[in-house]
Coordinates of C-alpha atoms and ligand atoms in Angstrom, one line a residue:
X27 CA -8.0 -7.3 -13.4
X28 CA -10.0 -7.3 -16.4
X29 CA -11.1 -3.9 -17.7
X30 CA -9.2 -2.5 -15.0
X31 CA -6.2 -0.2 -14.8
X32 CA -3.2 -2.0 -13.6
X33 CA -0.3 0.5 -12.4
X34 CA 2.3 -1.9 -11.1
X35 CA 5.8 -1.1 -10.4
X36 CA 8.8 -2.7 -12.2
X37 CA 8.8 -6.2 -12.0
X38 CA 5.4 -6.3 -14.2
X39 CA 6.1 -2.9 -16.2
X40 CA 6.5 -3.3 -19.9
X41 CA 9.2 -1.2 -21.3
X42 CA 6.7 1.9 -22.3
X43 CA 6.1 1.9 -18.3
X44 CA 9.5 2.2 -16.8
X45 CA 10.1 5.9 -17.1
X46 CA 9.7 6.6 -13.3
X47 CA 6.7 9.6 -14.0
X48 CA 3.0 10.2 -14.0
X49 CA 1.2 8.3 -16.7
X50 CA -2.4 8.8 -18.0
X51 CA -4.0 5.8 -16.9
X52 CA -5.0 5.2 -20.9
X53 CA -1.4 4.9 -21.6
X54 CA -1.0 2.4 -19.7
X55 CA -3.2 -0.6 -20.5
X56 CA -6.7 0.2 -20.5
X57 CA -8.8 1.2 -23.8
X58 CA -11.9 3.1 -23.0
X59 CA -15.0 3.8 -25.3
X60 CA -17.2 6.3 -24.4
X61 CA -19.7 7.0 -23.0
X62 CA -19.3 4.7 -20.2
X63 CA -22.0 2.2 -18.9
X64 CA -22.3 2.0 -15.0
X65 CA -20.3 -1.5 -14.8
X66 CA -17.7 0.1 -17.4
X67 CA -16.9 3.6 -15.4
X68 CA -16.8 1.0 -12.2
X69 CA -14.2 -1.1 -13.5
X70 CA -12.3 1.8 -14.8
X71 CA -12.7 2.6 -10.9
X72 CA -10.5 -0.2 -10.3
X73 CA -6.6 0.0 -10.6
X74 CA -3.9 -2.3 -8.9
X75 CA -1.5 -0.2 -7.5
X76 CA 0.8 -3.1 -5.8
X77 CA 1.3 -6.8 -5.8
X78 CA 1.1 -9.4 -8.5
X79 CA 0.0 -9.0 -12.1
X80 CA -2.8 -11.1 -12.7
X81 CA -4.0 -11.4 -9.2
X82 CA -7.0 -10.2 -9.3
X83 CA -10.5 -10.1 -11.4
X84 CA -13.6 -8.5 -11.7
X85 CA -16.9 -10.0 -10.0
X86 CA -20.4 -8.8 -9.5
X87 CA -20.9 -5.6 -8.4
X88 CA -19.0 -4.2 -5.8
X89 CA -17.2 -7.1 -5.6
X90 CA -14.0 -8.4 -6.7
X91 CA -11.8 -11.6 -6.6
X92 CA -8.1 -11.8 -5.2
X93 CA -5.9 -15.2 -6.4
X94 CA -6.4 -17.7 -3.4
X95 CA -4.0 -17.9 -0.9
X96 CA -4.7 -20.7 2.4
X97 CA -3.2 -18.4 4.5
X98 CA -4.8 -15.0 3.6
X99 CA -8.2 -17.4 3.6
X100 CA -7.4 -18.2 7.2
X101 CA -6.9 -14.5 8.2
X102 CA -10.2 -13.4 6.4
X103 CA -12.1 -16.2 8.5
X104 CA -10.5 -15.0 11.9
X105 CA -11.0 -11.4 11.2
X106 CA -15.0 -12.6 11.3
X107 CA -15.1 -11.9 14.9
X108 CA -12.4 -9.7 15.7
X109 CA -11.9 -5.8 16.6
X110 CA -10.3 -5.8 13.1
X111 CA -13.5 -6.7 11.2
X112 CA -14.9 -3.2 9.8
X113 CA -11.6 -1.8 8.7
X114 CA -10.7 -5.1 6.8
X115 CA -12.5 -5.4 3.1
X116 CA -15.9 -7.7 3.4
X117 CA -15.2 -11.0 2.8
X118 CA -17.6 -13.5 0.8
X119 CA -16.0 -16.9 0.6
X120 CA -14.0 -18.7 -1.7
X121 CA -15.2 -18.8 -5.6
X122 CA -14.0 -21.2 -8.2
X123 CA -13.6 -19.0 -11.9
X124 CA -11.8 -20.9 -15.0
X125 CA -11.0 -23.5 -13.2
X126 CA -9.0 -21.3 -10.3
X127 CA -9.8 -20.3 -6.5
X128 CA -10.6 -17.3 -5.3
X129 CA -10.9 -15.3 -2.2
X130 CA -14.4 -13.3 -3.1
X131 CA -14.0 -9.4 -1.3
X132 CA -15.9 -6.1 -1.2
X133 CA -13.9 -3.9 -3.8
X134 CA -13.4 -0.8 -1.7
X135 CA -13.2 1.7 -4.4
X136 CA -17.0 0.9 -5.7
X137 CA -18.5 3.6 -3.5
X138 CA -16.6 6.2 -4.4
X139 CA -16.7 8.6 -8.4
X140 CA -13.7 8.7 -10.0
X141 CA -11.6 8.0 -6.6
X142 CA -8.2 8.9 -6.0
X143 CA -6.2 5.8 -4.4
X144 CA -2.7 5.5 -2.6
X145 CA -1.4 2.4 -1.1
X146 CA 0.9 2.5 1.7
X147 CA 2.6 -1.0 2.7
X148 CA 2.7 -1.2 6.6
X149 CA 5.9 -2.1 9.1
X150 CA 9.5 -2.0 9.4
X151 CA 10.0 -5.3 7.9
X152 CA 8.8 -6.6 4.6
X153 CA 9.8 -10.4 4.0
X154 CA 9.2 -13.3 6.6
X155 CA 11.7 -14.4 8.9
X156 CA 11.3 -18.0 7.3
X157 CA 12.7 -16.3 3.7
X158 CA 15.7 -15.3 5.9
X159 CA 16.7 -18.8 6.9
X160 CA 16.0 -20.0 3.5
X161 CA 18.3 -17.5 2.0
X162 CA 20.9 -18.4 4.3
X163 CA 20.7 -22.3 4.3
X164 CA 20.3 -22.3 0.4
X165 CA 20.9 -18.2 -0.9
X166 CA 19.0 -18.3 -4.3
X167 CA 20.6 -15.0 -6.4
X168 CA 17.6 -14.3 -9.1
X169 CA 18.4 -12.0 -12.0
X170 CA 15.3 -10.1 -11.9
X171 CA 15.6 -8.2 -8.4
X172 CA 19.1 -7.6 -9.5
X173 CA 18.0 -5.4 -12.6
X174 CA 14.9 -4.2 -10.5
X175 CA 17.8 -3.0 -8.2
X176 CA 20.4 -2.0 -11.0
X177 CA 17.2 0.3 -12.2
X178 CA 17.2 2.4 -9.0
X179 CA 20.4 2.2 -8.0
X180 CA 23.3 1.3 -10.5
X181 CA 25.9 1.2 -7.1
X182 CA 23.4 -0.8 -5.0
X183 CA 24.3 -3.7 -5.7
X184 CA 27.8 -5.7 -3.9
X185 CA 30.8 -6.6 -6.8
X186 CA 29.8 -9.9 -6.1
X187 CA 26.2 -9.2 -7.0
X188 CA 27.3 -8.0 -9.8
X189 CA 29.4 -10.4 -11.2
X190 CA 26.5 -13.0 -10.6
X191 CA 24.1 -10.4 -11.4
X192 CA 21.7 -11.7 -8.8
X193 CA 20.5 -10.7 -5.8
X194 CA 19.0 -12.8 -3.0
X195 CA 14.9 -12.0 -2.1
X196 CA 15.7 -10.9 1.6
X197 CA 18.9 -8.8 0.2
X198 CA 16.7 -7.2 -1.8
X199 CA 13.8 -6.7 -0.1
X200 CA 16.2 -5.3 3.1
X201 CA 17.6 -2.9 0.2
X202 CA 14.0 -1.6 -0.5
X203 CA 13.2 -0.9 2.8
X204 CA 16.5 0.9 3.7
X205 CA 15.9 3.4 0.2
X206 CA 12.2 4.1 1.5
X207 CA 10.3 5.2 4.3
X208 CA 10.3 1.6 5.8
X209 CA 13.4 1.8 8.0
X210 CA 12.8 5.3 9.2
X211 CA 9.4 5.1 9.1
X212 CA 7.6 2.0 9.4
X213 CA 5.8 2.4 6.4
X214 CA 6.2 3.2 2.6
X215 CA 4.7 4.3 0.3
X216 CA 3.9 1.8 -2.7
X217 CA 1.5 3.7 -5.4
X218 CA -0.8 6.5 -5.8
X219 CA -3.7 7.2 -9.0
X220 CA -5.5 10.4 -8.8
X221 CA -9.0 11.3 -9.8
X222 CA -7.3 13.0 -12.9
X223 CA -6.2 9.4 -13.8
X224 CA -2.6 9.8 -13.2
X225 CA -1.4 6.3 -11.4
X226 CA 2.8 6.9 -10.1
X227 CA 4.9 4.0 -8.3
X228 CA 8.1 5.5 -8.5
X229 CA 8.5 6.3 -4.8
X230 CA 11.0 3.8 -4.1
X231 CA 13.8 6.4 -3.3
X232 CA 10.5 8.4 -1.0
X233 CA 12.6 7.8 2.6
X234 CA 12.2 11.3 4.8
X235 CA 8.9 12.7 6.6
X236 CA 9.5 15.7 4.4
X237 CA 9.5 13.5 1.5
X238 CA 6.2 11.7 2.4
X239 CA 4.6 15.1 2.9
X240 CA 5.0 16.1 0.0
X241 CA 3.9 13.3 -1.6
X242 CA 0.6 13.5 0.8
X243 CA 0.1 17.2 0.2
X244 CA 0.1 16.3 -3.7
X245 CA -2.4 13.4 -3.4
X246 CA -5.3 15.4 -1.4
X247 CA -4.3 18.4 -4.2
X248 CA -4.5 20.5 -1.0
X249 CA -7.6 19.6 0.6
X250 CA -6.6 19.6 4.0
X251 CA -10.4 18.5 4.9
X252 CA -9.4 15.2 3.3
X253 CA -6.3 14.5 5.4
X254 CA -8.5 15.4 8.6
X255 CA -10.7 12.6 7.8
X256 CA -8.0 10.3 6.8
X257 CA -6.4 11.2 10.4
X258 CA -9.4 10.4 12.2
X259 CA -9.8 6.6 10.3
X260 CA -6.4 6.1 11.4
X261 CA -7.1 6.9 14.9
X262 CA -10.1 4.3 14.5
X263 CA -7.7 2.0 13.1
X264 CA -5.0 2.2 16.1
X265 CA -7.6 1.9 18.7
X266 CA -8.9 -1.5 17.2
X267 CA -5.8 -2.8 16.3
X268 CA -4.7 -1.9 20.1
X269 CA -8.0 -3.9 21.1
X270 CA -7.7 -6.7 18.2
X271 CA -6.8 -10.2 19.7
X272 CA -6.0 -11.0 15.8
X273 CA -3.4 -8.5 15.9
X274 CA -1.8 -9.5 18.9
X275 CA -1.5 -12.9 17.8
X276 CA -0.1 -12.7 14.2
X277 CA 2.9 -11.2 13.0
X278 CA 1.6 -8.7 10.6
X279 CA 4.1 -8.2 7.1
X280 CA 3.4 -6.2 3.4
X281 CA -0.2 -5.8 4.8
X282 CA -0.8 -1.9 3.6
X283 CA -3.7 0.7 4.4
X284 CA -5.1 1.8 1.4
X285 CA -6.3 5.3 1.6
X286 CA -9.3 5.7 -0.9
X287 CA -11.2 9.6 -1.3
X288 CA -13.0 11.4 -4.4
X289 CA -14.4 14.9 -5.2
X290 CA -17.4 14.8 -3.1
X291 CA -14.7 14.6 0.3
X292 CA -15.8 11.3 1.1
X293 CA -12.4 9.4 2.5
X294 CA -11.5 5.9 3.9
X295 CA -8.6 4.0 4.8
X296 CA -8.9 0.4 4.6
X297 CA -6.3 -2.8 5.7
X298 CA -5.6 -5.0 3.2
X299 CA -3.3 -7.8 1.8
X300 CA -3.2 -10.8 4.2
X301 CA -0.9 -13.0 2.1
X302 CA 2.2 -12.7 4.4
X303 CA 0.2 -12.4 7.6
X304 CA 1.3 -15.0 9.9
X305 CA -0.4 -16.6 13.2
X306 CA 2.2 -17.2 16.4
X307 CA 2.8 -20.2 18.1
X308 CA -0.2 -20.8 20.5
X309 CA 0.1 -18.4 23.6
X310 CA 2.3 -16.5 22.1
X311 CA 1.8 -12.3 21.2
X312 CA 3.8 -9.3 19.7
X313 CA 3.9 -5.7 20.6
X314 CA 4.3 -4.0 17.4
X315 CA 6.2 -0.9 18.1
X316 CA 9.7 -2.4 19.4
X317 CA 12.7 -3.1 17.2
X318 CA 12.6 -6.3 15.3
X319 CA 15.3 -8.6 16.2
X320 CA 15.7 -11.9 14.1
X321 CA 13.7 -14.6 16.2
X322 CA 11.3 -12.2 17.7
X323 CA 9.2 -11.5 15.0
X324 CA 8.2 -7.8 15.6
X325 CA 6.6 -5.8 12.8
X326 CA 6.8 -2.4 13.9
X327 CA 2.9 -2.0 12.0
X328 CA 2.0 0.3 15.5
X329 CA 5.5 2.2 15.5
X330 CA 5.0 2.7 11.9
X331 CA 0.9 3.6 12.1
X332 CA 2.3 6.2 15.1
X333 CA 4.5 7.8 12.7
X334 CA 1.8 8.0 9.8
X335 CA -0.7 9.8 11.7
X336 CA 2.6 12.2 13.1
X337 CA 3.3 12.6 9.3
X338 CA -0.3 13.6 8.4
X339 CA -0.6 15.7 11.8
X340 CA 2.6 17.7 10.3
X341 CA 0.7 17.8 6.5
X342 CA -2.6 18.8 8.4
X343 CA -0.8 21.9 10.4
X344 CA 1.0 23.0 7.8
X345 CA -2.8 23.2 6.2
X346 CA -3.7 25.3 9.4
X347 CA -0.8 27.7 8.9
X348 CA -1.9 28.1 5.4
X349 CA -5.2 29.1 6.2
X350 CA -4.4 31.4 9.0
X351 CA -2.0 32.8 6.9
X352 CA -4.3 33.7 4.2
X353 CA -6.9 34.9 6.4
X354 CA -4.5 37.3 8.0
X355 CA -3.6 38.6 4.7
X356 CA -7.0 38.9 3.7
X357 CA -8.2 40.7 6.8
X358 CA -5.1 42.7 6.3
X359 CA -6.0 43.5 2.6
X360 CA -9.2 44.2 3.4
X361 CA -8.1 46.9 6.3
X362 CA -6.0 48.0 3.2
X363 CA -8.8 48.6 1.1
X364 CA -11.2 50.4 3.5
X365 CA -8.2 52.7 3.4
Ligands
4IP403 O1 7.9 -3.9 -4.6 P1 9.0 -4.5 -5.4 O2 10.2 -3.8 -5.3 O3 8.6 -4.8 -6.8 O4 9.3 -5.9 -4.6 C1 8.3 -7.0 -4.6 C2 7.4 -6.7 -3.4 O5 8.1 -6.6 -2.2 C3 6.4 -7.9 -3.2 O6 5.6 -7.7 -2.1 P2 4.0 -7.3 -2.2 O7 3.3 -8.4 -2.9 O8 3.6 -7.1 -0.8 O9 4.0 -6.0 -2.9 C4 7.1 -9.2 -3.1 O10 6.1 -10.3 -3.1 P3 5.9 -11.2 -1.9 O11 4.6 -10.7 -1.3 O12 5.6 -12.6 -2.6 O13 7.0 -11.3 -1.0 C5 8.0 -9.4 -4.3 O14 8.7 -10.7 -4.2 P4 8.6 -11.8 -5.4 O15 7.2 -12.0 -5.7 O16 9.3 -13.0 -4.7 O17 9.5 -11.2 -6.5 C6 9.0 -8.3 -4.5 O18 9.8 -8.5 -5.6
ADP404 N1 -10.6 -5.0 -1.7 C1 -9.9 -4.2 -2.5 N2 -10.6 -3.2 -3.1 C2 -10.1 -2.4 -4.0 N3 -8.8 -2.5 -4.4 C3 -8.0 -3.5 -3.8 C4 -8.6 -4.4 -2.9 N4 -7.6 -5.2 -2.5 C5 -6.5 -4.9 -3.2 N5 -6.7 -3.8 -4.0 C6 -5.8 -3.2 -5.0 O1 -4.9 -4.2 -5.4 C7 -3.5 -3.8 -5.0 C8 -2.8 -5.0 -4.6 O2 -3.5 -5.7 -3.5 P1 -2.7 -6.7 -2.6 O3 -3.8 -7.4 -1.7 O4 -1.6 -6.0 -1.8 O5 -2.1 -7.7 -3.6 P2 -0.8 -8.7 -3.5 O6 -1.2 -9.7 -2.5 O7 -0.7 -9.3 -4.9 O8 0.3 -7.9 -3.1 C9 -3.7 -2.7 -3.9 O9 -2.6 -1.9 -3.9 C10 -5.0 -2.1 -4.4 O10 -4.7 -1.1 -5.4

């Protein structure tokens, strides 16, 4: 976006980005002059922690624009009356800029002061089952998710990937999901930027619950209130998804919640990226939380949203222990030093 901070991963990384560690935001793109104007600290606000360069731009306040996409249109109009409806962004119609369309949506991170945001892509499958019959009827090897591959994992590759030095999109995508969280999980996690600017999408190799805590634990820089008020927005958002008739009739895939908090312990998660989100033949509905075969469509978004809150219970006890641990030492100190 423009005057925002854009912290993709590889496939949009210029070479100064590829060193999988913790960047200043300034190094990245952005060049700031202070002091800041209101509009100018907002859109420094802003950062793109997933999806495609050049997607997005800024709009009036609180608002920004996403590239226009029918189908992601069609979700945000049939999300107007659904259970769904107050934990998707606002949506504000389609806007023509420069001669392009755009879907017009509440940016999430306006309310919040120098926010600290981590995006976390949903389910236990990440392409569409269409891309799978496509790959199979006509298998397209493309060059650049081979070396977005070979740049994680020199041996993931097959010889005869190699040797072509291409990999096909559900190949790699299945590759992705098996290296991260998304297999054993049901979610990953895709990017994080912290209040101190810091923006990191190196978690492609992220895969065990311990893993994940840690990288939770790091995000909240220990503030255990925060992950208690993350857990209970995720409880609100599994109780409407369970009630959401949208939910039940669309096969829900690379939709992620973006978890959003700031200094002052105000935190949100929010569902977002529609793009892949697919409606069901008439009449018929998924369960979300049972193994995806090919030609049933299942996402595992509910087996994965189970495990995410069980992930944060675990990073929220171990917060618990913490503090009883230190109050028992403290009492016992201070026994010590009435001594
Ligand atoms: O995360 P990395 O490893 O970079 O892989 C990306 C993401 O999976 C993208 O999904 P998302 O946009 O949800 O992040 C996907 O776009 P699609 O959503 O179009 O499938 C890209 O496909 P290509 O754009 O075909 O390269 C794929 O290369
Ligand atoms: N409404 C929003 N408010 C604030 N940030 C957003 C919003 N929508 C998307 N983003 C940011 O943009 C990133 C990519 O969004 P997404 O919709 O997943 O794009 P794509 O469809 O290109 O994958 C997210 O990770 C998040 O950082």
């Amino acid at each position: 976006m423009e005057g925002g901070i854009q912290c993709l991963k590889s496939r949009n990384r210029d070479p100064e980005e590829a060193a999988p560690v913790s960047k200043p935001w300034w190094k990245l793109k952005t060049l700031v002059h202070w002091p800041f104007s209101a509009t100018q600290r907002r859109k420094l606000n802003w950062v793109q922690l997933a999806g495609h360069k050049g997607n997005f731009k800024a709009a009036d306040e609180g608002t920004i624009l996403k590239k226009f996409s029918e189908n992601e249109m069609q979700c945000f109009e049939k999300l107007k009356g659904d259970a769904l409806l107050s934990f998707v962004p606002g949506y504000h119609g389609v806007v023509e800029k420069d001669g392009e369309s755009f879907l017009h949506m509440t940016d999430l991170l306006a309310n919040f002061d120098l926010p600290s945001v981590m995006d976390c892509k949903m389910g236990i499958r990440t392409y569409l089952e269409e891309e799978l019959v496509r790959a199979r009827e006509r298998p397209k090897p493309r060059e650049d998710l081979y070396k977005k591959m070979v740049e994680v994992d020199s041996e993931g590759p097959t010889p005869q990937e190699h040797s072509q030095c291409g990999v096909t999109k559900p190949r790699y995508m299945q590759w992705r999901e098996s290296m991260s969280s998304t297999n054993t999980l049901g979610f990953r996690i895709e990017g994080i930027k912290k209040c101190d600017g810091t923006c990191r999408t190196d978690f492609k190799k992220t895969r065990s619950k311990q893993d994940v805590i840690l990288v939770f634990r790091d995000f909240v820089g220990g503030n255990f209130n925060i992950i208690k008020s993350y857990l209970r927005r995720l409880t609100e958002i599994q109780q409407a998804l369970k009630m959401s008739e949208f939910f039940k009739q669309h096969e829900v895939i690379g939709s992620s919640l973006l978890f959003i908090h700031d200094h002052t312990g105000n935190a949100q998660v929010w569902i977002i990226d529609f793009g892949k989100t697919t409606a069901l033949p008439e009449g018929q509905t998924l369960n979300h939380d049972i193994p995806w075969q090919e030609g049933n469509r299942e996402d595992g978004y509910l087996w994965g949203l189970e495990n995410l809150i069980h992930t944060l219970e675990s990073v929220s006890s171990e917060g618990s222990s913490e503090e009883t641990f230190c109050s028992v030492s403290n009492s016992q100190s201070t026994e010590t030093d009435g001594q």
